[in-house]
XYZ file of C-alpha atoms in Angstrom:
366
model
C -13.782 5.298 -13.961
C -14.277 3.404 -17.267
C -13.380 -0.587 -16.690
C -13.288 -1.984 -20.165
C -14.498 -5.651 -20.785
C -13.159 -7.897 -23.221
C -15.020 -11.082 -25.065
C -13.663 -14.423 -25.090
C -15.427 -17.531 -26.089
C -17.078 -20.287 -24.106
C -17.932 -23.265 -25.965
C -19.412 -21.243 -29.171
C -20.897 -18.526 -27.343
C -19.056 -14.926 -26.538
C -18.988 -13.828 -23.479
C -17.937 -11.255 -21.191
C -14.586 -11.547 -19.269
C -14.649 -10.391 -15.855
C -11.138 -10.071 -15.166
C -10.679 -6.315 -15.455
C -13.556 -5.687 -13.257
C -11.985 -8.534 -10.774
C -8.579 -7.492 -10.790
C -9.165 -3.612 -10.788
C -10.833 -4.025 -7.083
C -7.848 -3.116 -5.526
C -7.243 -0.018 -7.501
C -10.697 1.095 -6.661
C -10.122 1.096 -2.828
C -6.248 1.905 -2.474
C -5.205 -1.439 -1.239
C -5.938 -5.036 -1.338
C -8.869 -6.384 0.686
C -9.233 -9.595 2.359
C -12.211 -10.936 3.501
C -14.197 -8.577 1.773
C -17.512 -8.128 -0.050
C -16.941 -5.060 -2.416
C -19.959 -3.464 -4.942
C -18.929 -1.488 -7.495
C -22.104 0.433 -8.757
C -22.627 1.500 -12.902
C -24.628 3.709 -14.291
C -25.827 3.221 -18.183
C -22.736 4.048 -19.551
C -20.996 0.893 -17.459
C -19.140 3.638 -15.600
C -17.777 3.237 -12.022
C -19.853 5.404 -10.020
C -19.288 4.165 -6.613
C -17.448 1.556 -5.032
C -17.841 -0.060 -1.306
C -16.499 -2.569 0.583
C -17.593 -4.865 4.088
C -16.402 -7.268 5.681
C -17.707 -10.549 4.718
C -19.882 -12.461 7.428
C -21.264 -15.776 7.309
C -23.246 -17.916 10.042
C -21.721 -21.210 11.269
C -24.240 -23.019 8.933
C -22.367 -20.758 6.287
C -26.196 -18.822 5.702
C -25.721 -15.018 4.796
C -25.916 -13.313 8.749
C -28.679 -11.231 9.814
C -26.582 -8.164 9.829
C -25.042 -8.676 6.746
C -28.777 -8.822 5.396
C -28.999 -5.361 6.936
C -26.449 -4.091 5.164
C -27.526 -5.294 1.757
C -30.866 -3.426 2.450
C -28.788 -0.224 3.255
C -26.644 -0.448 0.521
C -29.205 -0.892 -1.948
C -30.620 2.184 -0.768
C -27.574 3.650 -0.974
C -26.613 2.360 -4.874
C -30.218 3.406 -6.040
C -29.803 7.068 -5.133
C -26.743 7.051 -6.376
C -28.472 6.175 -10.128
C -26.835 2.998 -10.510
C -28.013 0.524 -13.048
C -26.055 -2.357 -12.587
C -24.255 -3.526 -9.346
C -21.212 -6.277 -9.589
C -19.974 -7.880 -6.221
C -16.558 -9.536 -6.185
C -16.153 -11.605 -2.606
C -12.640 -12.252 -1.583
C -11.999 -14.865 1.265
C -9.496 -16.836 1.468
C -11.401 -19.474 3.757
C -13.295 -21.472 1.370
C -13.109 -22.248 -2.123
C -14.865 -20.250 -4.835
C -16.892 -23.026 -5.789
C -18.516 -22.950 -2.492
C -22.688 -23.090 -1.956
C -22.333 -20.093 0.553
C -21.603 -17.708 -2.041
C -23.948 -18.189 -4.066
C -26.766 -18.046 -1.295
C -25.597 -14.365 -0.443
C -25.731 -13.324 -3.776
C -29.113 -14.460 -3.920
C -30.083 -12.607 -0.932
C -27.731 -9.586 -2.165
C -30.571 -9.528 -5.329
C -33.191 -8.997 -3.518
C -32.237 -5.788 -1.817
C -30.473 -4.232 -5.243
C -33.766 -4.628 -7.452
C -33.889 -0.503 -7.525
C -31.144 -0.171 -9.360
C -31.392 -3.617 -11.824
C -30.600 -5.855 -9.516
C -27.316 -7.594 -9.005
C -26.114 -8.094 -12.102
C -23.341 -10.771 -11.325
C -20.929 -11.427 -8.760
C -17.793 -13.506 -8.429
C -16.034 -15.366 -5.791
C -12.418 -15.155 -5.657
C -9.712 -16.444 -2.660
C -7.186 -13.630 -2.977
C -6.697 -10.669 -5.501
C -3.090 -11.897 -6.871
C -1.954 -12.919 -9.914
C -2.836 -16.229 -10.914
C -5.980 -16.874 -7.670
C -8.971 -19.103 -9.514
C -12.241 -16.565 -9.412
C -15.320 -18.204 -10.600
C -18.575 -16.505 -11.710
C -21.503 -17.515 -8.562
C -24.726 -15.146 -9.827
C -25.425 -13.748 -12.796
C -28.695 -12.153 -13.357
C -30.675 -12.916 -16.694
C -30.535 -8.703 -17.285
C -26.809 -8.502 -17.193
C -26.580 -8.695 -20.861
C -28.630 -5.586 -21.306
C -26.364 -3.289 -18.763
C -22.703 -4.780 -19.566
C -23.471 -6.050 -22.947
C -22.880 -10.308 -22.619
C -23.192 -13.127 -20.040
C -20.041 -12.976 -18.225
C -17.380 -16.095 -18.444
C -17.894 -18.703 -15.882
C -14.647 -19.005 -14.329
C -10.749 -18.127 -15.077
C -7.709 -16.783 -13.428
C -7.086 -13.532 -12.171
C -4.401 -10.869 -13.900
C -1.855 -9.130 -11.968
C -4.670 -6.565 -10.034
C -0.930 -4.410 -9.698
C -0.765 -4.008 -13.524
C -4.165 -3.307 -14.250
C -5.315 -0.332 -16.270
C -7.030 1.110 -13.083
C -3.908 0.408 -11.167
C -1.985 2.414 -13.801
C -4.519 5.219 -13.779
C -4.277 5.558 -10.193
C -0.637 5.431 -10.030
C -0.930 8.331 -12.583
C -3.568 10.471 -11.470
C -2.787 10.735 -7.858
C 0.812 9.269 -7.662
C 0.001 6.800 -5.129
C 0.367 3.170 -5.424
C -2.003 0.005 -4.076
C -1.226 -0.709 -0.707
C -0.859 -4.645 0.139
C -3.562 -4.410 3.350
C -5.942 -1.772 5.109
C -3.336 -2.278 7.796
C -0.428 -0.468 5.899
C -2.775 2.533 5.861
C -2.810 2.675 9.872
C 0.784 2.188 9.807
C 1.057 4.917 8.077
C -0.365 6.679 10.652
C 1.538 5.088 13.667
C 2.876 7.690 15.993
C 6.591 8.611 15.876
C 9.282 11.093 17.865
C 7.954 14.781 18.029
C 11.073 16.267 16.523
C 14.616 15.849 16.608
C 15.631 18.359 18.987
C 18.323 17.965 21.323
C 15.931 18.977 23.896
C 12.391 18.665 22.882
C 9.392 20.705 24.201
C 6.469 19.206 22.661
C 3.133 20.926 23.480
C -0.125 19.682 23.604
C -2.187 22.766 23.364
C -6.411 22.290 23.807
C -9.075 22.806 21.632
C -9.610 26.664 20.693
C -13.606 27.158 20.413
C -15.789 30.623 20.498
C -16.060 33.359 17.601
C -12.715 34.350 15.572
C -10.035 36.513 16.994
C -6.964 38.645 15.728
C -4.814 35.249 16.519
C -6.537 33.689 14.174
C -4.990 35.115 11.170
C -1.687 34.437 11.749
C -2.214 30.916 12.824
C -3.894 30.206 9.570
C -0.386 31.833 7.373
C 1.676 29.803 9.596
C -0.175 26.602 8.511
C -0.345 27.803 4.873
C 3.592 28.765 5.159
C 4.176 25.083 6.112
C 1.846 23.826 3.238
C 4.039 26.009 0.981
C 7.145 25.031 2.456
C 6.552 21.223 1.800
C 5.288 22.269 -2.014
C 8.915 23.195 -2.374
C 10.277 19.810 -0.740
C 10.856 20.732 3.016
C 10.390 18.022 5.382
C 11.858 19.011 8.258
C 10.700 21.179 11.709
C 11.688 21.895 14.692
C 10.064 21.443 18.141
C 9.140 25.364 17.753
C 7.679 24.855 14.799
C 5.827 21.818 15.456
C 4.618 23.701 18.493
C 3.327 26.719 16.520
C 0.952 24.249 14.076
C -0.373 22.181 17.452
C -1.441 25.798 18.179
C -2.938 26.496 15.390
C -4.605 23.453 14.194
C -6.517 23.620 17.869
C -8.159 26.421 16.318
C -11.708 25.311 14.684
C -11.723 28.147 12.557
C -8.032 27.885 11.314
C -9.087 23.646 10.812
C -11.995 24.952 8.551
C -10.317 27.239 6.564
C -7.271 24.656 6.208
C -9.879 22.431 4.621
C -10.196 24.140 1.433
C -6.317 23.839 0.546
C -7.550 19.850 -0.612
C -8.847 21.250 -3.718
C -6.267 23.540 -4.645
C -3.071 22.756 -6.637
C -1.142 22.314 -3.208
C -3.836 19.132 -1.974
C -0.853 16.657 -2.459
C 1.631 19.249 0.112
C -1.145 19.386 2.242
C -1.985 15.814 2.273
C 2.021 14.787 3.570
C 1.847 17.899 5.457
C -1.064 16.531 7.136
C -0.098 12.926 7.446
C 3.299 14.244 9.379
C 1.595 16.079 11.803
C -0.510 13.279 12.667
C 2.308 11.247 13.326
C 3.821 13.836 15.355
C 1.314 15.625 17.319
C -0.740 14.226 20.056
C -3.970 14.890 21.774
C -6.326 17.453 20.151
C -3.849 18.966 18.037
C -3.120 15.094 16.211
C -6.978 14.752 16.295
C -7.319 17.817 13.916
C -4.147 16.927 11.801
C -5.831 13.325 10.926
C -9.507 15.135 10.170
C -7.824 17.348 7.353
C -6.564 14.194 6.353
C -9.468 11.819 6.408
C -11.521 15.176 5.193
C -8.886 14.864 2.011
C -9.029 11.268 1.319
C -13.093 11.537 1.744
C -12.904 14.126 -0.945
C -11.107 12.124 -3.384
C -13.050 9.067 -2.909
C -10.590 7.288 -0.907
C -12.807 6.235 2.157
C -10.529 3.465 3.803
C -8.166 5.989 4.136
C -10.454 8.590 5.079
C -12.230 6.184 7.497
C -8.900 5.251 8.890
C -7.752 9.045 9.958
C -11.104 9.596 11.472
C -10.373 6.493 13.698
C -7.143 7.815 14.194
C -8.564 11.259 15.224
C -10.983 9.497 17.330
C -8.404 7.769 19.293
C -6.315 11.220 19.614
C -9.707 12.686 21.432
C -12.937 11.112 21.681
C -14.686 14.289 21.948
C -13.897 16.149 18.459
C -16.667 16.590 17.319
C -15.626 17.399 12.663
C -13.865 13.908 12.813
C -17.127 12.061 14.256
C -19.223 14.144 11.738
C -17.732 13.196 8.946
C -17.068 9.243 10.048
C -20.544 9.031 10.521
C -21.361 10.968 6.928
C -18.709 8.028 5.402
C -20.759 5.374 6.870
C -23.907 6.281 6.009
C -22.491 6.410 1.971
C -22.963 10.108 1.667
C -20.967 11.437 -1.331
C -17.794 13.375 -1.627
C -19.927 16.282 -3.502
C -22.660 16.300 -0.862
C -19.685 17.801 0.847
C -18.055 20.142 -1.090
C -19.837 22.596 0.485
C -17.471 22.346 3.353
C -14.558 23.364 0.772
C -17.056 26.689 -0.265
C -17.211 28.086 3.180
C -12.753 27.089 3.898
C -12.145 29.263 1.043
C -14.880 32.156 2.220
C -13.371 32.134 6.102
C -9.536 31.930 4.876
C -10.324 35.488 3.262
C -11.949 36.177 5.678
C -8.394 35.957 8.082
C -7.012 37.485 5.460
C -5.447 34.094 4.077
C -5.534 33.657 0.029
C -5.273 30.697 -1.148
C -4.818 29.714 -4.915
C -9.049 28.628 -6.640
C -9.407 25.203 -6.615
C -8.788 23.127 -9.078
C -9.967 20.234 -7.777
C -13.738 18.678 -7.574
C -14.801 16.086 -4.910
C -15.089 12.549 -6.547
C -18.377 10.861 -6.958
């Protein structure tokens, strides 16, 4: 994503306002962080190539922690093979004033670990992303002119980070608006009644492992049906239903080949499909519903969401083993395309059971 910066003056020079870059955070993650470092990585054409967020950690002497030293060191790993040239962190914590000392002794020790990819080019303290919160400019490296064109403004007040052009864009590529807090996304997920049966049956079937069989096939049709079915607006099941997908989602091989319907046209049916049956499911058959979810928000760049089904899935049963995979792949900043291998091989086993579904149309992000 493109974040245009506009000049305004300071005294008689121009310089860069950091605004858009500020107030587009949000936008960038799918909600509004809060205590947060977040790094948005460039490359040369002062294109978003990456974006990650941490909490933010300071000793009781308000020094940058050892762990959060760690983490600088990981993440500049991480931003240099990504081919950034320029890294911006925006710090948002509401307890103590931008125009604190602390913040600008992590930034300085932020530097050091980001030299591979130009260093830190600036980064800005701010108490809240709202409309109208004070940010003010704490590091700016000499070199920023050369990667984002001018020194950037000292201080100012933020925009509406719900209006802004990347807010828009989201809201228009992928229909989905910022969320106020990480913890709306794991209410999303909260657990609710099974179905709305009279009498309900719900069944908690266990993980299917071993080579393919002849049940297979129709377990992966009935979870494409229900992918269809929702395409056309369909909301509803029964406990019979419900039952039938908990039996075939248990399936490994019907989960992997379910994984390439994110990069088709039906990736926004299959993401509600697969955000109801998290709610609704339990045990195993919840775990797997929340991995094709996290595995969807992963591919689209989306990793609090993503990281938030694989907890989910986690909590549904410790032991399953593509949700811990790809949790730990998240953490350790792999890439949506280093994955989209996994997509590849769902499309090559669904024909496999005799399942077509439409090409994809979709490419991971990043």
């Amino acid at each position: 994503m493109e974040i245009t910066l506009t000049a305004r003056l300071e005294g008689s020079d121009p310089v860069a306002d950091p605004d858009p870059l500020i107030a587009a955070v949000p936008a960038l993650l799918g909600f509004v962080p809060e205590r947060s470092i977040v790094l948005m990585c460039f490359d040369d054409r002062r294109q978003v190539i990456a974006t990650m967020r941490h909490d933010l950690q300071f000793t009781r002497g308000g020094r940058t922690s050892a762990s959060m030293r760690s983490l600088f060191e990981h993440l500049g790993g991480l931003a240099e093979s990504y081919g950034a040239c320029g890294v911006i962190a925006v710090m948002i914590d509401d307890r103590y004033e931008p125009t604190d000392e602390r913040y600008v002794r992590i930034s300085r020790d932020m530097a050091r670990e980001f030299a591979g990819t130009g260093g830190l080019a600036a980064a800005f303290a701010v108490g809240e992303l709202r409309a109208g919160a004070y940010w003010r400019t704490v590091w700016q490296a000499r070199g920023s002119a050369t990667v984002f064109g001018h020194e950037f403004a000292s201080d100012g007040t933020l925009s509406d980070p719900q209006a802004s052009p990347a807010a828009l864009h989201r809201a228009f590529e992928t229909g989905r608006v910022v969320l106020h807090s990480r913890s709306e996304i794991a209410a999303m997920m909260t657990p609710v009644e099974h179905c709305t049966d009279l009498v309900c049956t719900a069944m908690t079937p266990a993980a299917l492992r071993g080579p393919m069989c002849d049940a297979d096939a129709p377990r992966l049709a009935r979870v494409y049906e229900a992918v269809l079915e929702r395409a056309c607006g369909s909301t509803s099941f029964t406990c019979a239903q419900l039952n039938g997908l908990a039996e075939a989602l248990v399936s490994v091989h019907v989960r992997d080949a379910a994984i390439g319907l994110s990069m088709t046209v039906h990736r926004d049916a299959a993401q509600s499909l697969w955000l109801d049956l998290t709610r609704r499911l339990s045990g195993t058959p919840r775990a797997a519903a929340a991995t094709l979810l996290g595995h969807l928000h992963y591919m689209e760049g989306s990793g609090a969401f993503a990281a938030t089904a694989f907890d989910v899935a986690h909590e549904a049963d410790p032991s399953y083993g593509l949700a811990n995979l790809l949790d730990t792949a998240l953490m350790n900043g792999m890439r949506p395309q280093e994955l989209a291998g996994l997509a590849e091989l769902a499309f090559d086993l669904a024909h496999r059971l005799g399942v077509s579904f439409p090409p994809a149309t979709h490419r991971a992000a990043g």
